[in-house]
Amino acid sequence: MSAPEAHVSTTTDVVALEVDVIARIAAGAASAWAGLEPARRAGALVAAADALQLSRDELVAIAMTETGLSEARLNGELTRTAVQLKLFAETIVDGTYLDVRLDAADPEFVLGPRPDVRRYLLALGPVVNFAASNFPFAFSVAGGDTAAALAAGCPVIVKAHSGHPKLSVRTGEIVAAALEGAGAPHGTLQVISGQAHGVAMLQHSLIRAGSFTGSIRVGTYLAQVAAARSVPIPFFGELGSVNPVFVTAGALAERNDAIADGFVTSVSGSAGQLCTKPGFLFVPASASEALQARIAQATTGLSEHRLLNPGIASGYRERRETILATPGVTTITQGSLRIDENGQGWATPTIARVSVADLLAAKVQLSEEAFGPLAIVVEYENESLPEVAEALFEGNLTGTIHSAAGEDTTALRSLIEWLTENVGRVLFDGWPTGVAVTPAMQHGGPWPATTNDSSTSVGTAAIGRFLRPVAFQNAPQALLPAALTDANPWLVPQRRSPAGESASWGDLNG
Amino acid sequence: MSAPEAHVSTTTDVVALEVDVIARIAAGAASAWAGLEPARRAGALVAAADALQLSRDELVAIAMTETGLSEARLNGELTRTAVQLKLFAETIVDGTYLDVRLDAADPEFVLGPRPDVRRYLLALGPVVNFAASNFPFAFSVAGGDTAAALAAGCPVIVKAHSGHPKLSVRTGEIVAAALEGAGAPHGTLQVISGQAHGVAMLQHSLIRAGSFTGSIRVGTYLAQVAAARSVPIPFFGELGSVNPVFVTAGALAERNDAIADGFVTSVSGSAGQLCTKPGFLFVPASASEALQARIAQATTGLSEHRLLNPGIASGYRERRETILATPGVTTITQGSLRIDENGQGWATPTIARVSVADLLAAKVQLSEEAFGPLAIVVEYENESLPEVAEALFEGNLTGTIHSAAGEDTTALRSLIEWLTENVGRVLFDGWPTGVAVTPAMQHGGPWPATTNDSSTSVGTAAIGRFLRPVAFQNAPQALLPAALTDANPWLVPQRRSPAGESASWGDLNG
C-alpha cells in the first residue's frame, strides 16, 4: 500500500492510491454498519428510499439527458429502486435473514457430548458493485445489488457506469447523505468511476465480494480477476441471456394477435436493452403466417428510440448486420438503425425470421445476444424443441412457454425439464421483461447468464450473496453477538435444536 | 466427446473415455434422483447409513490396514458417518430445505400488476467429490460432502483418495447397493480413482459442482480448473488451517493443567492429522513456565502413531525440520519422527516454543500448517493479539479463546472481532478438534481455509452448496413441480406472500 506521502510517478500509482483510500474508508465503516441492530439498518434503507423519492425531479431530469430513456420509464424505475430499498428493509427488520441456529449442549448426544453451538450469517465486509448501463437507477448506484449488500450490512463501493456519470455522482451524494443521516457510518456508500479504478478495487485486499451486470466479455474478465486474487473473493456477475420463448400450435390458434402484440411490446420496450428481452420466438411453421402479419402490423409506425450510448449502438449495429446477412434469415420487420454524428444510435424494432434448420446451421452467427430492439422468429416443424434448445443455447435468465389448455403435455413436460435445468425462471403465457421484485423472484441462471447461479440479483433473496456463516462454540453470553444470546434483545427468530434429540436413534455404535 | 468406437491411442484418450461414461451414467440418474419425493430420498440415505453399520467389521478392518488409524477411532468415525447420513435424511424429510416461496399474483402491487411467482431450490446435477486422506469414512466416499449432495438430489461421483483405495471401492459398493435397493436410480453414487480421472471429471461438461478436502496446493489448482472451464462451476474446497488458540493470564492462573492437558490431547489425537488441530497456542510469557512443565509431562511416554501415508509423512518431516531449525524456536517436547522402509511415518508429538517477536520475524517458516502432531506455543508480552494475528494469519476454520470470568473484556472483544472476521468458528474454553455434526455447526472459513466461505462442509447447512434456485411464473398447476403446487402433496412448508401487502406503503410514485 502506498503511503500518502509516497512519490507518485504514474497513472497507475494514482489509481492505486485513490482506490486504497476509498477501500480503507469502506473498511472503516464495516464493523459499525454490520453491527447495527437490523431494525436500525432497515430504517437507514427507508431513509435512502425516501431521499430518492424527494429528489425525483432532479434525478429523472439528469437521467433523461444521459441515457435517452423516457421520462415515464425513468420515473417508474426510480419508484422501483425506492421500493427495492424498502423491500430489503422489510427483509432484514425482524432478523429472519440472519438464520440464527442455536444447538444446545447435549451430554447425551449420540456422537458423544455436544457443545453449545450458535450460528448466524454475518456481513462479508466491503463490496464493489459494477453498475449497469441499462437501468440507471435500478441496477446502478442505489440499485438491487447495492440494496442487498447494504441490507446485509456490507459497506458498498459502486463503480459508476460511464453511460450516466452525473446521475451516478448525484445519486451517490443523496443516498450516502440519507444513510448517514439515519445513523450509518461515514463511508457506507461510496461511488468511484473509471475502468482502472473498478478493476483495482476488485483486486484490493479489503474488498470481500464483487457484483456486476453487463456483457459476457467484461463479466468473464472481472470474474477471472476476482478468482486470480491472492485471496480469491466471490463474484456475482449477470452477463447475457437470449431468453427463448416457445409457442405451441394450440396457443397460436387461441390467441395469435395477443402473442404477436405481447412479443413486440417485450422486444421493443426500452429499445430492447433489457437482460430479459425475448431474443427468440419459436413458432410452428404451419401457423406462422398469421403471426408474422400481426407482428408486421404491430411494429408499423413505431418511432425511433435512442440507444443507451455509442458503445451499445455500435455493438447493436454489428450484431444486427451479422444476423440480417446470414443465409436463410429474412425480415418480418426490417426496422431501422441510424447512428448520428455523436455516435448515438436511433433504432426501430427489427424482427427477423429463420427456420430451425437454418438457425442450427448458423448457430455461431445467430445464437448470441443482440442487445437492442431485435428478435428472431424461428419456425419449427416436427423437431424436438428440447433437442433444438440444447443444441443452440447455454444458460439463460429466463425461458418461456405459451401453450393452450387441453394440449398434450408430454412434449411440454420435456421442454419444461430442459428449461428448469438451463434457466433461472420459467414463464408460462407471459413475457420475461418487467421482472417483479418479490421474495420468490429468481433473476439468475446457469452460465453464461450469470457467473454464479446460486443466487439472484432481483428479489429479496439476493441478500444471501453478501453473507457468510460463523459459529460460536461455548461462548459466554456476555461475549456473544446480540442475535445469538439467550436474552435475544433484537427478538430475532432463533431455530433451536434442544438436547436429547438423538436419544431415540438407537445404539448407533452397533 | 469420444464415441465408443473411436480410435484410442493414448492414456489421455482412455481417461477421457472412462470419465465420459461415468459422467453420462451420473447425468442419467440426475432427474430421477432429484425428482424423488424428499421423504423417499431420506429413506435411501437411512438405508445407506444402515448398510454401513451392518458392514462395520469388514470396513473397519480394511481401514485399519490402509490408514494406520486405530480401531476405536475408525469405529467412532464410521458411526459419525452413518449419523451424518441420518442427519441429512432428517434435514430433507419435511422439505423445509427447498425454501419454497409462493408470491400470489397481485393486480394492485405498488410497482404494477405482479404475476404469480413460485420459487424453490433445485439440485445442481452431478457433482464430483474429492475425498480426503485423514477421514477415510467421514470425509470420503460416504462422507459429509457426499451425504449433503445426495440429500440435495445430486448424483455423486467420488474421486477416491489414494490413501485408502480398497476401502473406497468397498464403501462405494455397499452404499450404492443400499441406495439403489431403496429406490435410487442406478448411478446415484459412483467411485473413480486416479488424479487424471479426477481432474478430467471436474472438467466434464455434465458435472455441475466440485467439492474437495485437502491441501492448499491441490485445492487451489482444482479451484482454478473449475473456474477455467468453458462453463465455470462452483468449487467448494477445504484447504488448510492453523487454528490459533489464545490463552489469557486469568485462564492460566485458574486452570493451567487442564489447558496443558487439553492442548496435548487436541494436538496428538489422530496424530495431529485433523483440519482443526490447534497449530498455535498463545500464552502470556510471564506464566508460561508452569504450562510448559505440564505440557512436557503430558507428552511423556506417548507411543508412536503411524501417519496416514508416505506423502503425508514426508510433508510432515519437511515442515517439522523447517520449524525446529528456525532461529528462536526451542522445544518443550522434542518428539520423534521415524520413517520406515516402506516410507510410512511414525511420530510422537512435537511441541515447540517461540516468542511473538521471533514468530513474526520468521513468519514464512513458521506460520504455515504442519499436518501432523506438532504445535507451537507462542509467548506474548504486551503485544496486541489482534494485531499479531492480523500480521501472521489468513483465514482459518477456527479460532479459540481461553479466558477467565471477571477478566477485562475490552481486549477480548477486539480479539473476538478479529476472529469473527477471519475464521468460521470461534470457540471459548475448549478445543477445535472433534467437530460436532449439528444444524448450527460451521466448518468453513475465509480463504485459504476454504475456497468459498459461504458454506460449511460439516453440519446440515452443507446441503445449500448443492442447490440453486429456480422460479416459475404463472405456471399451470398441472405443470408445476409438486412442492410448488397449491395441492402440496409432499406437505412441504410454503412461505406465502399474499396479494395486497403493498397497499399500505403509500403512493410511491410521488
PDB file of N, CA and C in Angstrom, chain A residues 357-417:
ATOM      1  N   ALA A 357     -33.822 -25.278 -39.086  1.00  0.00           N
ATOM      2  CA  ALA A 357     -32.670 -25.865 -39.783  1.00  0.00           C
ATOM      3  C   ALA A 357     -31.619 -24.799 -40.093  1.00  0.00           C
ATOM      4  N   ASP A 358     -32.055 -23.654 -40.620  1.00  0.00           N
ATOM      5  CA  ASP A 358     -31.097 -22.585 -40.925  1.00  0.00           C
ATOM      6  C   ASP A 358     -30.479 -21.996 -39.663  1.00  0.00           C
ATOM      7  N   LEU A 359     -31.256 -21.934 -38.601  1.00  0.00           N
ATOM      8  CA  LEU A 359     -30.723 -21.430 -37.333  1.00  0.00           C
ATOM      9  C   LEU A 359     -29.633 -22.360 -36.801  1.00  0.00           C
ATOM     10  N   LEU A 360     -29.904 -23.650 -36.843  1.00  0.00           N
ATOM     11  CA  LEU A 360     -28.893 -24.609 -36.368  1.00  0.00           C
ATOM     12  C   LEU A 360     -27.629 -24.529 -37.220  1.00  0.00           C
ATOM     13  N   ALA A 361     -27.820 -24.341 -38.538  1.00  0.00           N
ATOM     14  CA  ALA A 361     -26.670 -24.271 -39.447  1.00  0.00           C
ATOM     15  C   ALA A 361     -25.848 -23.005 -39.207  1.00  0.00           C
ATOM     16  N   ALA A 362     -26.491 -21.951 -38.703  1.00  0.00           N
ATOM     17  CA  ALA A 362     -25.790 -20.672 -38.500  1.00  0.00           C
ATOM     18  C   ALA A 362     -25.756 -20.298 -37.019  1.00  0.00           C
ATOM     19  N   LYS A 363     -25.566 -21.294 -36.195  1.00  0.00           N
ATOM     20  CA  LYS A 363     -25.581 -21.067 -34.745  1.00  0.00           C
ATOM     21  C   LYS A 363     -24.594 -19.973 -34.319  1.00  0.00           C
ATOM     22  N   VAL A 364     -23.412 -19.997 -34.900  1.00  0.00           N
ATOM     23  CA  VAL A 364     -22.373 -19.036 -34.496  1.00  0.00           C
ATOM     24  C   VAL A 364     -22.829 -17.599 -34.752  1.00  0.00           C
ATOM     25  N   GLN A 365     -23.447 -17.380 -35.905  1.00  0.00           N
ATOM     26  CA  GLN A 365     -23.866 -16.014 -36.259  1.00  0.00           C
ATOM     27  C   GLN A 365     -25.124 -15.574 -35.490  1.00  0.00           C
ATOM     28  N   LEU A 366     -25.998 -16.530 -35.184  1.00  0.00           N
ATOM     29  CA  LEU A 366     -27.342 -16.144 -34.740  1.00  0.00           C
ATOM     30  C   LEU A 366     -27.625 -16.322 -33.257  1.00  0.00           C
ATOM     31  N   SER A 367     -26.924 -17.242 -32.571  1.00  0.00           N
ATOM     32  CA  SER A 367     -27.419 -17.605 -31.233  1.00  0.00           C
ATOM     33  C   SER A 367     -27.003 -16.638 -30.136  1.00  0.00           C
ATOM     34  N   GLU A 368     -26.089 -15.734 -30.439  1.00  0.00           N
ATOM     35  CA  GLU A 368     -25.601 -14.803 -29.425  1.00  0.00           C
ATOM     36  C   GLU A 368     -26.595 -13.657 -29.217  1.00  0.00           C
ATOM     37  N   GLU A 369     -26.569 -13.065 -28.037  1.00  0.00           N
ATOM     38  CA  GLU A 369     -27.471 -11.962 -27.719  1.00  0.00           C
ATOM     39  C   GLU A 369     -27.244 -10.752 -28.636  1.00  0.00           C
ATOM     40  N   ALA A 370     -28.343 -10.134 -29.101  1.00  0.00           N
ATOM     41  CA  ALA A 370     -28.272  -8.839 -29.784  1.00  0.00           C
ATOM     42  C   ALA A 370     -28.875  -7.829 -28.827  1.00  0.00           C
ATOM     43  N   PHE A 371     -28.046  -6.968 -28.239  1.00  0.00           N
ATOM     44  CA  PHE A 371     -28.531  -6.056 -27.199  1.00  0.00           C
ATOM     45  C   PHE A 371     -29.135  -4.817 -27.855  1.00  0.00           C
ATOM     46  N   GLY A 372     -30.438  -4.839 -28.040  1.00  0.00           N
ATOM     47  CA  GLY A 372     -31.164  -3.784 -28.741  1.00  0.00           C
ATOM     48  C   GLY A 372     -32.488  -4.369 -29.216  1.00  0.00           C
ATOM     49  N   PRO A 373     -33.280  -3.585 -29.987  1.00  0.00           N
ATOM     50  CA  PRO A 373     -34.653  -3.998 -30.319  1.00  0.00           C
ATOM     51  C   PRO A 373     -34.709  -4.950 -31.511  1.00  0.00           C
ATOM     52  N   LEU A 374     -34.097  -6.117 -31.371  1.00  0.00           N
ATOM     53  CA  LEU A 374     -34.099  -7.111 -32.432  1.00  0.00           C
ATOM     54  C   LEU A 374     -34.430  -8.468 -31.839  1.00  0.00           C
ATOM     55  N   ALA A 375     -35.290  -9.207 -32.533  1.00  0.00           N
ATOM     56  CA  ALA A 375     -35.562 -10.587 -32.121  1.00  0.00           C
ATOM     57  C   ALA A 375     -35.792 -11.420 -33.367  1.00  0.00           C
ATOM     58  N   ILE A 376     -35.702 -12.733 -33.189  1.00  0.00           N
ATOM     59  CA  ILE A 376     -35.800 -13.655 -34.323  1.00  0.00           C
ATOM     60  C   ILE A 376     -36.953 -14.626 -34.095  1.00  0.00           C
ATOM     61  N   VAL A 377     -37.877 -14.668 -35.078  1.00  0.00           N
ATOM     62  CA  VAL A 377     -38.943 -15.665 -35.064  1.00  0.00           C
ATOM     63  C   VAL A 377     -38.399 -16.927 -35.731  1.00  0.00           C
ATOM     64  N   VAL A 378     -38.476 -18.057 -35.018  1.00  0.00           N
ATOM     65  CA  VAL A 378     -37.917 -19.317 -35.520  1.00  0.00           C
ATOM     66  C   VAL A 378     -39.073 -20.271 -35.837  1.00  0.00           C
ATOM     67  N   GLU A 379     -39.155 -20.688 -37.098  1.00  0.00           N
ATOM     68  CA  GLU A 379     -40.233 -21.602 -37.498  1.00  0.00           C
ATOM     69  C   GLU A 379     -39.789 -23.055 -37.321  1.00  0.00           C
ATOM     70  N   TYR A 380     -40.562 -23.798 -36.502  1.00  0.00           N
ATOM     71  CA  TYR A 380     -40.229 -25.208 -36.321  1.00  0.00           C
ATOM     72  C   TYR A 380     -41.283 -26.082 -36.975  1.00  0.00           C
ATOM     73  N   GLU A 381     -40.878 -27.339 -37.290  1.00  0.00           N
ATOM     74  CA  GLU A 381     -41.831 -28.294 -37.885  1.00  0.00           C
ATOM     75  C   GLU A 381     -42.015 -29.438 -36.888  1.00  0.00           C
ATOM     76  N   ASN A 382     -41.331 -30.563 -37.138  1.00  0.00           N
ATOM     77  CA  ASN A 382     -41.510 -31.688 -36.218  1.00  0.00           C
ATOM     78  C   ASN A 382     -40.294 -31.919 -35.316  1.00  0.00           C
ATOM     79  N   GLU A 383     -39.389 -30.933 -35.289  1.00  0.00           N
ATOM     80  CA  GLU A 383     -38.194 -31.111 -34.466  1.00  0.00           C
ATOM     81  C   GLU A 383     -38.560 -31.221 -32.971  1.00  0.00           C
ATOM     82  N   SER A 384     -37.690 -31.883 -32.211  1.00  0.00           N
ATOM     83  CA  SER A 384     -37.838 -31.913 -30.756  1.00  0.00           C
ATOM     84  C   SER A 384     -37.314 -30.587 -30.205  1.00  0.00           C
ATOM     85  N   LEU A 385     -38.180 -29.806 -29.586  1.00  0.00           N
ATOM     86  CA  LEU A 385     -37.742 -28.490 -29.105  1.00  0.00           C
ATOM     87  C   LEU A 385     -36.671 -28.578 -28.011  1.00  0.00           C
ATOM     88  N   PRO A 386     -36.756 -29.528 -27.079  1.00  0.00           N
ATOM     89  CA  PRO A 386     -35.654 -29.615 -26.104  1.00  0.00           C
ATOM     90  C   PRO A 386     -34.312 -29.914 -26.781  1.00  0.00           C
ATOM     91  N   GLU A 387     -34.334 -30.745 -27.820  1.00  0.00           N
ATOM     92  CA  GLU A 387     -33.061 -31.037 -28.503  1.00  0.00           C
ATOM     93  C   GLU A 387     -32.552 -29.809 -29.255  1.00  0.00           C
ATOM     94  N   VAL A 388     -33.455 -29.078 -29.864  1.00  0.00           N
ATOM     95  CA  VAL A 388     -33.057 -27.842 -30.541  1.00  0.00           C
ATOM     96  C   VAL A 388     -32.475 -26.856 -29.530  1.00  0.00           C
ATOM     97  N   ALA A 389     -33.160 -26.712 -28.414  1.00  0.00           N
ATOM     98  CA  ALA A 389     -32.690 -25.783 -27.381  1.00  0.00           C
ATOM     99  C   ALA A 389     -31.316 -26.196 -26.868  1.00  0.00           C
ATOM    100  N   GLU A 390     -31.145 -27.492 -26.638  1.00  0.00           N
ATOM    101  CA  GLU A 390     -29.860 -27.996 -26.130  1.00  0.00           C
ATOM    102  C   GLU A 390     -28.733 -27.707 -27.124  1.00  0.00           C
ATOM    103  N   ALA A 391     -29.058 -27.826 -28.416  1.00  0.00           N
ATOM    104  CA  ALA A 391     -28.039 -27.588 -29.447  1.00  0.00           C
ATOM    105  C   ALA A 391     -27.681 -26.103 -29.559  1.00  0.00           C
ATOM    106  N   LEU A 392     -28.644 -25.241 -29.265  1.00  0.00           N
ATOM    107  CA  LEU A 392     -28.435 -23.813 -29.535  1.00  0.00           C
ATOM    108  C   LEU A 392     -27.981 -23.000 -28.327  1.00  0.00           C
ATOM    109  N   PHE A 393     -28.527 -23.309 -27.162  1.00  0.00           N
ATOM    110  CA  PHE A 393     -28.429 -22.349 -26.067  1.00  0.00           C
ATOM    111  C   PHE A 393     -27.620 -22.867 -24.880  1.00  0.00           C
ATOM    112  N   GLU A 394     -26.947 -21.929 -24.215  1.00  0.00           N
ATOM    113  CA  GLU A 394     -26.348 -22.221 -22.914  1.00  0.00           C
ATOM    114  C   GLU A 394     -27.334 -21.731 -21.846  1.00  0.00           C
ATOM    115  N   GLY A 395     -26.820 -21.408 -20.663  1.00  0.00           N
ATOM    116  CA  GLY A 395     -27.705 -20.955 -19.599  1.00  0.00           C
ATOM    117  C   GLY A 395     -28.369 -19.629 -19.913  1.00  0.00           C
ATOM    118  N   ASN A 396     -29.587 -19.448 -19.446  1.00  0.00           N
ATOM    119  CA  ASN A 396     -30.340 -18.225 -19.676  1.00  0.00           C
ATOM    120  C   ASN A 396     -31.016 -17.766 -18.390  1.00  0.00           C
ATOM    121  N   LEU A 397     -31.299 -16.458 -18.339  1.00  0.00           N
ATOM    122  CA  LEU A 397     -32.054 -15.934 -17.204  1.00  0.00           C
ATOM    123  C   LEU A 397     -33.473 -16.491 -17.194  1.00  0.00           C
ATOM    124  N   THR A 398     -34.071 -16.560 -18.387  1.00  0.00           N
ATOM    125  CA  THR A 398     -35.467 -16.989 -18.466  1.00  0.00           C
ATOM    126  C   THR A 398     -35.690 -17.874 -19.679  1.00  0.00           C
ATOM    127  N   GLY A 399     -36.812 -18.614 -19.625  1.00  0.00           N
ATOM    128  CA  GLY A 399     -37.336 -19.350 -20.763  1.00  0.00           C
ATOM    129  C   GLY A 399     -38.845 -19.360 -20.617  1.00  0.00           C
ATOM    130  N   THR A 400     -39.546 -19.270 -21.743  1.00  0.00           N
ATOM    131  CA  THR A 400     -40.997 -19.063 -21.681  1.00  0.00           C
ATOM    132  C   THR A 400     -41.715 -20.056 -22.580  1.00  0.00           C
ATOM    133  N   ILE A 401     -42.876 -20.494 -22.122  1.00  0.00           N
ATOM    134  CA  ILE A 401     -43.738 -21.365 -22.909  1.00  0.00           C
ATOM    135  C   ILE A 401     -45.111 -20.713 -23.038  1.00  0.00           C
ATOM    136  N   HIS A 402     -45.597 -20.632 -24.274  1.00  0.00           N
ATOM    137  CA  HIS A 402     -47.001 -20.263 -24.496  1.00  0.00           C
ATOM    138  C   HIS A 402     -47.719 -21.508 -24.994  1.00  0.00           C
ATOM    139  N   SER A 403     -48.705 -21.982 -24.263  1.00  0.00           N
ATOM    140  CA  SER A 403     -49.444 -23.173 -24.662  1.00  0.00           C
ATOM    141  C   SER A 403     -50.934 -22.940 -24.412  1.00  0.00           C
ATOM    142  N   ALA A 404     -51.722 -23.939 -24.744  1.00  0.00           N
ATOM    143  CA  ALA A 404     -53.169 -23.804 -24.564  1.00  0.00           C
ATOM    144  C   ALA A 404     -53.667 -24.948 -23.695  1.00  0.00           C
ATOM    145  N   ALA A 405     -54.711 -24.691 -22.956  1.00  0.00           N
ATOM    146  CA  ALA A 405     -55.302 -25.745 -22.134  1.00  0.00           C
ATOM    147  C   ALA A 405     -55.747 -26.886 -23.040  1.00  0.00           C
ATOM    148  N   GLY A 406     -55.599 -28.098 -22.580  1.00  0.00           N
ATOM    149  CA  GLY A 406     -56.069 -29.245 -23.350  1.00  0.00           C
ATOM    150  C   GLY A 406     -55.046 -29.826 -24.295  1.00  0.00           C
ATOM    151  N   GLU A 407     -53.901 -29.150 -24.502  1.00  0.00           N
ATOM    152  CA  GLU A 407     -52.866 -29.725 -25.376  1.00  0.00           C
ATOM    153  C   GLU A 407     -52.185 -30.895 -24.667  1.00  0.00           C
ATOM    154  N   ASP A 408     -51.608 -31.777 -25.469  1.00  0.00           N
ATOM    155  CA  ASP A 408     -50.840 -32.898 -24.918  1.00  0.00           C
ATOM    156  C   ASP A 408     -49.652 -32.338 -24.138  1.00  0.00           C
ATOM    157  N   THR A 409     -49.512 -32.747 -22.881  1.00  0.00           N
ATOM    158  CA  THR A 409     -48.457 -32.158 -22.059  1.00  0.00           C
ATOM    159  C   THR A 409     -47.154 -32.953 -22.088  1.00  0.00           C
ATOM    160  N   THR A 410     -47.110 -34.079 -22.810  1.00  0.00           N
ATOM    161  CA  THR A 410     -45.883 -34.890 -22.806  1.00  0.00           C
ATOM    162  C   THR A 410     -44.696 -34.104 -23.360  1.00  0.00           C
ATOM    163  N   ALA A 411     -44.898 -33.525 -24.545  1.00  0.00           N
ATOM    164  CA  ALA A 411     -43.812 -32.744 -25.146  1.00  0.00           C
ATOM    165  C   ALA A 411     -43.507 -31.521 -24.292  1.00  0.00           C
ATOM    166  N   LEU A 412     -44.563 -30.898 -23.755  1.00  0.00           N
ATOM    167  CA  LEU A 412     -44.354 -29.728 -22.899  1.00  0.00           C
ATOM    168  C   LEU A 412     -43.494 -30.076 -21.688  1.00  0.00           C
ATOM    169  N   ARG A 413     -43.743 -31.235 -21.101  1.00  0.00           N
ATOM    170  CA  ARG A 413     -43.007 -31.605 -19.895  1.00  0.00           C
ATOM    171  C   ARG A 413     -41.507 -31.754 -20.169  1.00  0.00           C
ATOM    172  N   SER A 414     -41.167 -32.320 -21.327  1.00  0.00           N
ATOM    173  CA  SER A 414     -39.727 -32.460 -21.585  1.00  0.00           C
ATOM    174  C   SER A 414     -39.101 -31.092 -21.867  1.00  0.00           C
ATOM    175  N   LEU A 415     -39.861 -30.195 -22.461  1.00  0.00           N
ATOM    176  CA  LEU A 415     -39.354 -28.836 -22.658  1.00  0.00           C
ATOM    177  C   LEU A 415     -39.208 -28.120 -21.304  1.00  0.00           C
ATOM    178  N   ILE A 416     -40.182 -28.292 -20.435  1.00  0.00           N
ATOM    179  CA  ILE A 416     -40.099 -27.682 -19.098  1.00  0.00           C
ATOM    180  C   ILE A 416     -38.889 -28.219 -18.352  1.00  0.00           C
ATOM    181  N   GLU A 417     -38.636 -29.521 -18.510  1.00  0.00           N
ATOM    182  CA  GLU A 417     -37.478 -30.102 -17.827  1.00  0.00           C
ATOM    183  C   GLU A 417     -36.183 -29.469 -18.346  1.00  0.00           C
TER     184      GLU A 417
END
